[in-house]
Tab-separated table of C-alpha atoms and ligand atoms in Angstrom:
chain	number	residue	atom	x	y	z
K	1	MET	CA	1.024	-23.064	-7.511
K	2	LYS	CA	-2.566	-24.316	-7.971
K	3	LYS	CA	-1.362	-27.896	-7.431
K	4	ALA	CA	0.440	-26.889	-4.238
K	5	ILE	CA	-2.729	-25.281	-2.910
K	6	LEU	CA	-4.786	-28.438	-3.628
K	7	VAL	CA	-2.256	-30.645	-1.817
K	8	PHE	CA	-2.229	-28.203	1.073
K	9	LEU	CA	-6.025	-28.283	1.279
K	10	ALA	CA	-6.152	-32.069	1.138
K	11	LEU	CA	-3.547	-32.526	3.866
K	12	GLY	CA	-4.647	-29.542	5.853
K	13	ILE	CA	-8.121	-30.674	6.923
K	14	ALA	CA	-6.988	-32.637	9.995
K	15	CYS	CA	-4.526	-30.078	11.318
K	16	ALA	CA	-6.348	-26.940	10.156
K	17	PRO	CA	-8.054	-25.991	13.455
K	18	GLN	CA	-4.832	-26.186	15.424
K	19	LYS	CA	-2.956	-24.215	12.780
K	20	LYS	CA	-5.789	-21.751	12.554
K	21	SER	CA	-5.849	-21.091	16.239
K	22	GLU	CA	-2.067	-20.715	16.335
K	23	LYS	CA	-2.280	-18.215	13.500
K	24	GLU	CA	-5.046	-16.372	15.328
K	25	GLN	CA	-2.950	-16.239	18.485
K	26	LEU	CA	0.056	-14.928	16.597
K	27	THR	CA	-2.071	-12.300	14.837
K	28	GLU	CA	-3.329	-11.113	18.214
K	29	GLN	CA	0.179	-11.126	19.715
K	30	VAL	CA	1.549	-8.982	16.898
K	31	LYS	CA	-1.296	-6.532	17.431
K	32	GLN	CA	-0.555	-6.382	21.171
K	33	GLU	CA	3.136	-5.730	20.465
K	34	PHE	CA	2.189	-2.979	18.033
K	35	LEU	CA	0.088	-1.432	20.811
K	36	HIS	CA	2.987	-1.727	23.236
K	37	ALA	CA	5.276	0.165	20.849
K	38	TRP	CA	2.626	2.780	19.995
K	39	ASN	CA	1.817	3.349	23.676
K	40	GLY	CA	5.527	3.925	24.328
K	41	TYR	CA	5.526	6.564	21.602
K	42	LYS	CA	2.359	8.105	23.051
K	43	GLU	CA	3.700	8.288	26.558
K	44	HIS	CA	7.255	9.449	25.884
K	45	ALA	CA	7.433	11.026	22.417
K	46	TRP	CA	3.946	12.264	21.561
K	47	GLY	CA	4.034	14.769	18.698
K	48	MET	CA	7.667	14.085	17.857
K	49	ASP	CA	9.106	12.087	14.953
K	50	ALA	CA	10.246	9.023	16.851
K	51	LEU	CA	10.525	7.316	20.215
K	52	LYS	CA	13.848	6.812	21.977
K	53	PRO	CA	12.916	3.605	23.768
K	54	LEU	CA	15.824	3.366	26.229
K	55	SER	CA	15.972	6.957	27.462
K	56	LYS	CA	12.151	7.082	27.291
K	57	SER	CA	12.128	10.317	25.345
K	58	GLY	CA	11.530	11.461	21.781
K	59	LYS	CA	13.489	12.932	18.903
K	60	ASN	CA	12.924	14.861	15.688
K	61	TRP	CA	14.808	14.331	12.456
K	62	TYR	CA	14.977	18.053	11.670
K	63	ASP	CA	14.289	21.356	13.482
K	64	ALA	CA	10.595	20.593	13.848
K	65	SER	CA	8.568	17.404	13.935
K	66	LEU	CA	7.068	15.982	10.743
K	67	LEU	CA	5.203	13.315	12.734
K	68	MET	CA	7.072	10.434	11.115
K	69	THR	CA	5.798	7.784	13.517
K	70	PRO	CA	2.066	8.621	13.489
K	71	VAL	CA	1.924	9.072	9.709
K	72	ASP	CA	3.975	5.951	9.047
K	73	ALA	CA	1.964	3.866	11.548
K	74	PHE	CA	-1.544	5.049	10.650
K	75	ASP	CA	-2.502	2.492	7.978
K	76	THR	CA	-1.148	-0.371	10.121
K	77	MET	CA	-3.650	0.694	12.785
K	78	LEU	CA	-6.462	0.563	10.233
K	79	LEU	CA	-5.412	-2.895	9.048
K	80	MET	CA	-5.225	-4.141	12.646
K	81	GLY	CA	-8.627	-2.681	13.473
K	82	LEU	CA	-7.150	-0.290	16.061
K	83	ASP	CA	-9.751	2.380	15.416
K	84	GLU	CA	-9.297	4.385	18.617
K	85	GLU	CA	-5.556	4.662	18.082
K	86	ALA	CA	-6.145	5.588	14.433
K	87	GLU	CA	-8.529	8.363	15.540
K	88	GLU	CA	-6.003	9.863	17.952
K	89	ALA	CA	-3.224	9.675	15.356
K	90	LYS	CA	-5.497	11.377	12.847
K	91	GLU	CA	-6.339	14.178	15.252
K	92	LEU	CA	-2.642	14.747	15.927
K	93	ILE	CA	-1.837	14.766	12.216
K	94	PHE	CA	-4.555	17.266	11.289
K	95	SER	CA	-3.874	19.589	14.205
K	96	GLU	CA	-0.043	19.566	14.090
K	97	LEU	CA	1.354	18.525	10.728
K	98	SER	CA	2.737	21.314	8.569
K	99	PHE	CA	5.334	21.124	5.817
K	100	ASP	CA	6.005	24.842	5.768
K	101	HIS	CA	9.493	24.704	7.253
K	102	ASP	CA	12.743	26.341	6.312
K	103	PHE	CA	14.900	23.228	6.423
K	104	TYR	CA	16.310	20.622	4.040
K	105	VAL	CA	14.818	17.134	4.090
K	106	SER	CA	15.713	13.862	2.427
K	107	ASN	CA	13.507	13.685	-0.659
K	108	PHE	CA	13.541	9.875	-0.573
K	109	GLU	CA	12.767	9.328	3.126
K	110	ILE	CA	10.036	11.951	3.192
K	111	THR	CA	8.505	10.524	0.021
K	112	ILE	CA	8.418	6.871	1.101
K	113	ARG	CA	7.400	7.474	4.723
K	114	LEU	CA	5.231	10.604	4.663
K	115	LEU	CA	3.934	10.975	1.117
K	116	GLY	CA	3.372	7.204	0.913
K	117	GLY	CA	1.731	7.188	4.355
K	118	LEU	CA	-0.590	10.105	3.565
K	119	LEU	CA	-1.635	8.558	0.251
K	120	SER	CA	-2.512	5.180	1.701
K	121	ALA	CA	-4.262	6.950	4.607
K	122	TYR	CA	-6.348	8.835	2.049
K	123	GLU	CA	-7.210	5.696	0.111
K	124	MET	CA	-8.095	3.696	3.208
K	125	ASP	CA	-9.783	6.362	5.347
K	126	GLY	CA	-11.159	8.722	2.702
K	127	ASP	CA	-10.620	11.963	4.653
K	128	GLU	CA	-9.827	14.684	2.077
K	129	ARG	CA	-7.378	16.357	4.447
K	130	PHE	CA	-4.938	13.503	3.831
K	131	ILE	CA	-4.775	14.233	0.124
K	132	GLU	CA	-4.493	17.986	0.771
K	133	LEU	CA	-1.463	17.353	2.976
K	134	ALA	CA	-0.047	14.938	0.397
K	135	GLU	CA	-0.417	17.444	-2.424
K	136	ASP	CA	1.155	20.243	-0.405
K	137	LEU	CA	4.093	17.964	0.403
K	138	GLY	CA	4.411	16.733	-3.184
K	139	ARG	CA	4.621	20.305	-4.513
K	140	ARG	CA	7.280	21.242	-1.958
K	141	LEU	CA	9.369	18.218	-3.020
K	142	LEU	CA	9.096	18.873	-6.778
K	143	PRO	CA	12.166	21.173	-6.986
K	144	ALA	CA	14.277	18.091	-6.162
K	145	PHE	CA	13.654	17.007	-9.784
K	146	ASP	CA	15.062	20.252	-11.267
K	147	SER	CA	18.457	18.955	-12.353
K	148	GLU	CA	20.101	18.901	-15.757
K	149	THR	CA	19.310	15.184	-16.192
K	150	GLY	CA	15.922	15.062	-14.433
K	151	MET	CA	17.368	12.788	-11.751
K	152	THR	CA	16.687	14.046	-8.239
K	153	TYR	CA	18.920	15.862	-5.775
K	154	GLY	CA	19.130	14.139	-2.398
K	155	ARG	CA	17.765	16.997	-0.310
K	156	VAL	CA	15.314	19.831	-0.780
K	157	ASN	CA	14.338	22.779	1.408
K	158	LEU	CA	10.626	22.471	2.126
K	159	ARG	CA	10.060	26.233	2.081
K	160	SER	CA	12.525	27.699	-0.415
K	161	GLY	CA	12.795	24.733	-2.784
K	162	GLU	CA	16.592	25.023	-2.768
K	163	THR	CA	18.367	21.721	-3.274
K	164	GLN	CA	21.473	19.939	-1.954
K	165	TRP	CA	23.372	16.712	-2.604
K	166	GLN	CA	24.114	16.603	-6.292
K	167	VAL	CA	25.604	13.129	-5.884
K	168	ASN	CA	22.701	10.787	-5.294
K	169	ASN	CA	22.012	7.072	-5.623
K	170	PRO	CA	19.637	4.811	-7.611
K	171	ALA	CA	17.415	3.992	-4.618
K	172	GLU	CA	16.794	7.659	-3.861
K	173	ILE	CA	16.272	8.577	-7.522
K	174	GLY	CA	14.264	5.532	-8.494
K	175	THR	CA	11.980	5.073	-5.473
K	176	LEU	CA	9.579	7.939	-6.081
K	177	MET	CA	7.371	6.648	-8.874
K	178	ILE	CA	4.725	4.856	-6.825
K	179	GLU	CA	4.104	7.845	-4.554
K	180	PHE	CA	4.301	10.613	-7.161
K	181	GLY	CA	2.317	8.522	-9.654
K	182	THR	CA	-0.414	7.929	-7.082
K	183	LEU	CA	-0.460	11.643	-6.306
K	184	THR	CA	-1.205	12.302	-9.967
K	185	LYS	CA	-3.973	9.718	-9.852
K	186	HIS	CA	-5.697	11.526	-6.981
K	187	THR	CA	-5.032	15.161	-7.931
K	188	GLY	CA	-5.251	14.895	-11.726
K	189	ASP	CA	-1.988	16.856	-12.059
K	190	SER	CA	0.378	14.918	-14.338
K	191	VAL	CA	3.460	16.845	-13.190
K	192	PHE	CA	4.053	14.358	-10.368
K	193	TYR	CA	3.912	11.194	-12.502
K	194	ASN	CA	5.940	12.756	-15.293
K	195	SER	CA	8.705	14.089	-13.038
K	196	ALA	CA	9.175	10.779	-11.226
K	197	LYS	CA	9.116	8.840	-14.487
K	198	LYS	CA	11.650	11.166	-16.092
K	199	ALA	CA	14.005	10.671	-13.127
K	200	MET	CA	13.655	6.907	-13.311
K	201	MET	CA	14.130	6.735	-17.083
K	202	ALA	CA	17.184	9.030	-16.880
K	203	LEU	CA	18.730	6.639	-14.393
K	204	TYR	CA	17.838	3.584	-16.480
K	205	GLU	CA	19.381	5.169	-19.581
K	206	ARG	CA	22.670	5.427	-17.710
K	207	ARG	CA	22.868	1.688	-16.983
K	208	SER	CA	26.068	-0.040	-18.088
K	209	ASP	CA	26.516	-2.141	-21.223
K	210	ILE	CA	25.825	-5.221	-19.096
K	211	ASP	CA	22.596	-3.704	-17.704
K	212	LEU	CA	23.667	-2.903	-14.158
K	213	VAL	CA	23.644	0.358	-12.209
K	214	GLY	CA	26.234	1.515	-9.675
K	215	THR	CA	25.991	2.973	-6.176
K	216	THR	CA	26.261	6.745	-6.698
K	217	ILE	CA	25.743	9.122	-9.610
K	218	ASP	CA	26.080	12.880	-10.209
K	219	VAL	CA	22.587	14.104	-11.147
K	220	GLU	CA	23.926	17.163	-12.995
K	221	THR	CA	26.552	15.489	-15.182
K	222	GLY	CA	25.038	11.996	-15.237
K	223	GLU	CA	28.476	10.518	-14.415
K	224	TRP	CA	28.704	7.495	-12.131
K	225	GLN	CA	30.758	8.213	-8.994
K	226	ASN	CA	30.803	4.717	-7.520
K	227	THR	CA	30.390	1.816	-9.930
K	228	GLU	CA	29.745	-1.003	-7.500
K	229	ALA	CA	26.533	-2.893	-8.336
K	230	HIS	CA	24.466	-4.760	-5.716
K	231	ILE	CA	20.900	-5.006	-4.449
K	232	SER	CA	21.604	-3.472	-1.048
K	233	GLY	CA	20.965	-0.040	0.454
K	234	MET	CA	21.391	2.838	-2.060
K	235	ILE	CA	20.181	0.665	-4.976
K	236	ASP	CA	17.642	-1.855	-3.614
K	237	SER	CA	14.239	-0.227	-4.072
K	238	TYR	CA	15.034	1.065	-7.599
K	239	TYR	CA	14.600	-2.540	-8.756
K	240	GLU	CA	11.593	-2.995	-6.501
K	241	TYR	CA	9.908	0.095	-8.005
K	242	ALA	CA	10.618	-0.925	-11.599
K	243	LEU	CA	8.474	-4.019	-11.143
K	244	LYS	CA	5.895	-2.529	-8.775
K	245	SER	CA	5.365	0.625	-10.875
K	246	TRP	CA	4.475	-1.633	-13.777
K	247	LEU	CA	2.056	-3.612	-11.595
K	248	LEU	CA	0.478	-0.446	-10.211
K	249	PHE	CA	0.233	1.736	-13.325
K	250	GLY	CA	0.425	-0.820	-16.143
K	251	ASP	CA	3.012	1.378	-17.885
K	252	GLU	CA	5.128	-0.898	-20.140
K	253	ASP	CA	8.230	1.297	-19.757
K	254	PHE	CA	8.576	0.109	-16.174
K	255	ARG	CA	8.197	-3.502	-17.219
K	256	LYS	CA	11.047	-2.898	-19.660
K	257	ILE	CA	13.241	-1.567	-16.832
K	258	TRP	CA	12.590	-4.642	-14.680
K	259	GLU	CA	12.990	-7.082	-17.553
K	260	THR	CA	16.274	-5.496	-18.632
K	261	HIS	CA	17.843	-5.576	-15.188
K	262	GLU	CA	16.516	-8.880	-13.890
K	263	PRO	CA	18.711	-11.189	-16.071
K	264	ALA	CA	21.763	-9.067	-15.258
K	265	LEU	CA	21.085	-9.366	-11.534
K	266	GLU	CA	20.870	-13.102	-11.957
K	267	LYS	CA	23.998	-13.355	-14.098
K	268	TYR	CA	26.355	-11.053	-12.231
K	269	LEU	CA	25.065	-10.758	-8.668
K	270	LEU	CA	23.239	-13.976	-7.768
K	271	ASP	CA	25.793	-16.214	-6.102
K	272	GLU	CA	25.237	-19.904	-5.342
K	273	VAL	CA	27.886	-20.960	-2.818
K	274	ALA	CA	28.192	-23.670	-0.162
K	275	SER	CA	26.317	-21.562	2.422
K	276	GLY	CA	23.331	-20.898	0.146
K	277	THR	CA	22.058	-18.613	-2.607
K	278	TRP	CA	22.825	-14.920	-2.116
K	279	TYR	CA	23.271	-11.704	-4.061
K	280	GLY	CA	26.864	-10.450	-4.002
K	281	ARG	CA	28.485	-7.288	-5.368
K	282	ALA	CA	30.127	-6.681	-8.732
K	283	ASP	CA	31.491	-3.859	-10.852
K	284	MET	CA	28.661	-2.470	-12.987
K	285	ASN	CA	30.857	-2.311	-16.109
K	286	THR	CA	32.895	-5.506	-15.979
K	287	GLY	CA	30.627	-7.737	-13.884
K	288	GLU	CA	33.645	-8.771	-11.802
K	289	ARG	CA	32.845	-9.751	-8.217
K	290	THR	CA	33.851	-6.969	-5.807
K	291	ALA	CA	32.520	-8.377	-2.531
K	292	THR	CA	30.591	-11.303	-1.069
K	293	THR	CA	28.543	-9.297	1.403
K	294	TYR	CA	24.811	-9.423	1.938
K	295	GLY	CA	22.631	-8.038	4.721
K	296	ALA	CA	19.261	-7.218	6.229
K	297	LEU	CA	18.375	-4.731	3.478
K	298	ASP	CA	19.097	-7.225	0.656
K	299	ALA	CA	16.505	-9.569	2.157
K	300	PHE	CA	13.653	-7.780	0.315
K	301	MET	CA	14.467	-9.477	-2.984
K	302	PRO	CA	12.525	-12.756	-2.566
K	303	GLY	CA	9.352	-10.684	-2.095
K	304	VAL	CA	9.963	-8.891	-5.384
K	305	LEU	CA	10.825	-12.163	-7.141
K	306	VAL	CA	7.493	-13.602	-6.000
K	307	LEU	CA	5.706	-10.654	-7.623
K	308	ALA	CA	7.756	-11.267	-10.773
K	309	GLY	CA	6.716	-14.947	-10.773
K	310	ASP	CA	10.143	-16.445	-10.012
K	311	ILE	CA	9.181	-18.517	-6.978
K	312	GLU	CA	12.097	-20.904	-7.402
K	313	THR	CA	14.814	-18.282	-6.934
K	314	ALA	CA	12.732	-16.522	-4.272
K	315	GLU	CA	12.594	-19.729	-2.222
K	316	LYS	CA	16.337	-20.332	-2.464
K	317	VAL	CA	17.224	-16.802	-1.427
K	318	GLN	CA	14.689	-16.852	1.408
K	319	GLU	CA	16.398	-19.983	2.786
K	320	SER	CA	19.576	-17.902	2.945
K	321	ASN	CA	17.710	-14.970	4.484
K	322	PHE	CA	16.538	-17.202	7.267
K	323	LYS	CA	20.011	-18.679	7.732
K	324	MET	CA	21.288	-15.117	8.137
K	325	TRP	CA	18.599	-14.514	10.772
K	326	GLN	CA	19.380	-17.704	12.673
K	327	LEU	CA	23.137	-17.170	12.784
K	328	HIS	CA	22.733	-14.952	15.866
K	329	ASP	CA	18.971	-15.287	16.379
K	330	ILE	CA	18.548	-11.897	14.713
K	331	GLU	CA	19.937	-10.705	11.401
K	332	PRO	CA	22.877	-8.302	11.013
K	333	GLU	CA	23.172	-5.331	8.680
K	334	GLY	CA	26.129	-6.998	6.968
K	335	LEU	CA	27.362	-10.546	6.506
K	336	ASP	CA	30.175	-12.112	4.481
K	337	TYR	CA	28.223	-15.067	3.157
K	338	THR	CA	31.222	-17.125	2.103
K	339	GLU	CA	32.503	-17.256	5.685
K	340	MET	CA	29.145	-16.618	7.400
K	341	LYS	CA	30.827	-13.849	9.402
K	342	VAL	CA	29.115	-10.651	10.504
K	343	THR	CA	30.652	-7.565	8.913
K	344	TRP	CA	28.204	-5.008	10.330
K	345	ALA	CA	26.539	-6.019	13.567
K	346	GLY	CA	23.617	-3.576	13.970
K	347	TYR	CA	19.913	-4.397	13.577
K	348	PRO	CA	17.645	-1.327	13.323
K	349	LEU	CA	14.357	-3.342	13.503
K	350	ARG	CA	14.213	-3.906	9.763
K	351	PRO	CA	11.246	-5.590	7.998
K	352	GLU	CA	12.657	-7.105	4.787
K	353	ASN	CA	13.170	-10.692	5.956
K	354	ILE	CA	9.638	-11.002	7.388
K	355	GLU	CA	8.288	-9.166	4.320
K	356	SER	CA	9.747	-11.817	1.997
K	357	ALA	CA	8.405	-14.636	4.199
K	358	TYR	CA	4.965	-13.001	3.883
K	359	TYR	CA	5.046	-12.886	0.070
K	360	LEU	CA	6.287	-16.459	-0.138
K	361	TYR	CA	3.642	-17.741	2.253
K	362	LYS	CA	0.880	-16.059	0.253
K	363	ALA	CA	2.239	-17.478	-3.009
K	364	THR	CA	2.987	-21.042	-1.900
K	365	GLU	CA	0.905	-21.626	1.258
K	366	ASP	CA	3.965	-23.511	2.506
K	367	GLU	CA	3.831	-23.472	6.285
K	368	LYS	CA	7.584	-23.221	6.590
K	369	TYR	CA	7.210	-19.502	5.861
K	370	LEU	CA	4.732	-19.146	8.721
K	371	GLU	CA	7.277	-20.877	10.910
K	372	MET	CA	10.033	-18.509	9.753
K	373	GLY	CA	7.807	-15.532	10.534
K	374	LYS	CA	7.012	-16.946	13.950
K	375	VAL	CA	10.694	-17.449	14.792
K	376	MET	CA	11.561	-13.933	13.616
K	377	PHE	CA	8.696	-12.336	15.517
K	378	GLN	CA	9.605	-14.224	18.679
K	379	SER	CA	13.233	-13.098	18.501
K	380	LEU	CA	12.061	-9.512	18.150
K	381	VAL	CA	10.037	-9.872	21.331
K	382	GLU	CA	12.878	-11.600	23.125
K	383	TYR	CA	15.732	-9.276	22.206
K	384	CYS	CA	14.294	-5.913	21.192
K	385	ARG	CA	11.308	-5.366	23.514
K	386	THR	CA	11.850	-2.738	26.213
K	387	GLU	CA	9.651	-1.251	28.922
K	388	ALA	CA	8.792	1.678	26.675
K	389	GLY	CA	8.551	0.049	23.238
K	390	TYR	CA	11.060	-1.686	20.961
K	391	ALA	CA	14.750	-0.904	20.561
K	392	ALA	CA	17.185	-1.434	17.705
K	393	LEU	CA	20.220	-3.585	18.431
K	394	ALA	CA	23.671	-2.016	18.315
K	395	ASP	CA	25.126	-5.507	18.019
K	396	VAL	CA	23.284	-8.695	17.132
K	397	THR	CA	26.094	-10.846	18.495
K	398	THR	CA	25.858	-9.404	22.040
K	399	LYS	CA	22.221	-8.199	21.787
K	400	GLU	CA	23.274	-4.790	23.109
K	401	LYS	CA	20.426	-2.367	22.420
K	402	SER	CA	20.500	1.165	21.031
K	403	ASP	CA	18.136	4.034	21.766
K	404	ASP	CA	16.137	3.998	18.506
K	405	MET	CA	12.766	2.834	17.294
K	406	GLU	CA	12.514	3.715	13.608
K	407	SER	CA	9.033	4.516	12.330
K	408	PHE	CA	9.338	1.651	9.828
K	409	PHE	CA	9.063	-0.793	12.727
K	410	LEU	CA	5.383	0.217	13.010
K	411	ALA	CA	4.836	0.886	9.307
K	412	GLU	CA	6.492	-2.271	8.011
K	413	THR	CA	7.966	-4.850	10.378
K	414	LEU	CA	4.868	-5.373	12.495
K	415	LYS	CA	2.522	-4.874	9.526
K	416	TYR	CA	4.145	-7.651	7.487
K	417	ALA	CA	4.243	-9.918	10.569
K	418	TYR	CA	0.544	-9.244	11.137
K	419	LEU	CA	-0.417	-9.830	7.498
K	420	LEU	CA	1.607	-13.052	7.406
K	421	PHE	CA	-0.482	-14.561	10.231
K	422	ALA	CA	-3.823	-12.856	9.528
K	423	ASP	CA	-6.624	-14.034	7.244
K	424	ASP	CA	-6.395	-13.036	3.591
K	425	GLU	CA	-9.464	-10.811	3.911
K	426	VAL	CA	-7.434	-8.237	5.863
K	427	LEU	CA	-5.673	-7.308	2.620
K	428	ASP	CA	-6.074	-8.847	-0.823
K	429	LEU	CA	-2.566	-8.872	-2.281
K	430	ASP	CA	-3.948	-8.995	-5.835
K	431	LYS	CA	-5.536	-5.568	-5.393
K	432	TYR	CA	-2.680	-3.616	-3.783
K	433	VAL	CA	0.934	-2.718	-4.305
K	434	PHE	CA	2.979	-1.835	-1.231
K	435	ASN	CA	5.337	1.090	-1.514
K	436	THR	CA	8.791	0.369	-0.134
K	437	GLU	CA	7.633	1.542	3.312
K	438	ALA	CA	4.740	-0.997	3.257
K	439	HIS	CA	2.010	1.551	2.553
K	440	PRO	CA	-0.603	-0.307	0.487
K	441	LEU	CA	-1.840	1.509	-2.622
K	442	ARG	CA	-4.782	0.296	-4.670
K	443	ILE	CA	-4.375	-1.015	-8.189
K	444	ASP	CA	-7.222	0.302	-10.366
H	501	LIG	C1	12.534	1.459	4.977
H	501	LIG	O1	12.512	2.835	5.123
H	501	LIG	C2	12.242	1.035	3.545
H	501	LIG	O2	11.856	-0.297	3.526
H	501	LIG	C3	13.433	1.249	2.637
H	501	LIG	O3	13.193	0.738	1.357
H	501	LIG	C4	14.661	0.584	3.221
H	501	LIG	N1	14.902	0.956	4.566
H	501	LIG	C5	13.800	0.904	5.514
H	501	LIG	C6	13.567	-0.453	6.146
H	501	LIG	O4	14.638	-1.236	6.298
């Protein structure tokens, strides 16, 4: 990598100013598009969870708002230097946000978006009220860990602590460590770290003889319900958190989890075919291929491989990611990579492809990743921008829009695009670990 940087520096002198100014322009454009989306939320959905960009209205996930969009978007505002917007979001959060509600929430979604958002807000802004909110939320979520195995139920009632959804999946069980571990770091109460670690270890212990996990598991009996292995939704961020929890906390048990699974992912799931290098699906016990589908969610893996030091595989898979994007100028949720045919046509404004381009650009300084990011950002503007913000696509082949702007568009998609083009000083990747919702948390 050092050699690549030297070559880049030597060749880069003549073209640096032009490149620099293009990067500056792109950084500014991303910031303006963030403002466009945030202003749409402000005008049409203020105080609610999310904007509906076509009907110009708002919606809540549950019976009351948990301010998903402002909490998720807050640290992006700080990174972009949008101090006024950050101030108004903060005021809204401290005057309106309460977790004392008699309804069931998704433990995973609330952890990655809200707990993660409040923790990074606390670390970056320093206002104690962020950590008070985070601790209150963390305590209300703790009953989700009260199962026979220690693995989490899918849903928990924020007021009563009652739980639902005994059949859960590796992503939802194994994507809690970074947030709950950081909560322990800031509150001094080890219950959070220990509960999340117990859940993750219990899942790891139930891996198959060939070191894979399946798609769904009963958290009371510990029995697998669906044994298909892949790196897509329902499993994805379990692998991401194995590696990142080690990087963040230095706990060798997490390194062991990553290092056990990684060769199995390569042996049974990584698939080099004529169209490129992808991750397919296989049975967790036999390793037999079950499907050759990949999609927008799988595209996170090159970013994780960069953190693990495997740039070679990361680069190959990112080539495929970009091919998937270019097939219809925007990536689909599902693709059969042997035929290059879309199997699931939606695009809910996901970040993973741009996220991986960001990690690869920082690791290699290869300008092709800047170019990929530029193409992806420009297609977002072309196909998803609306008068009131940004809209998901119901179908990437026709570009028909749907009335949704997920909070992760502001928390992740535009943040990674911004960080890809911005100077390194905005965020030093050696000092932070991003949770799976792109909330940066300090390593120290
Ligand atoms: C986000 O909530 C997180 O990145 C999660 O890990 C996967 N789904 C969305 C983005 O696609």
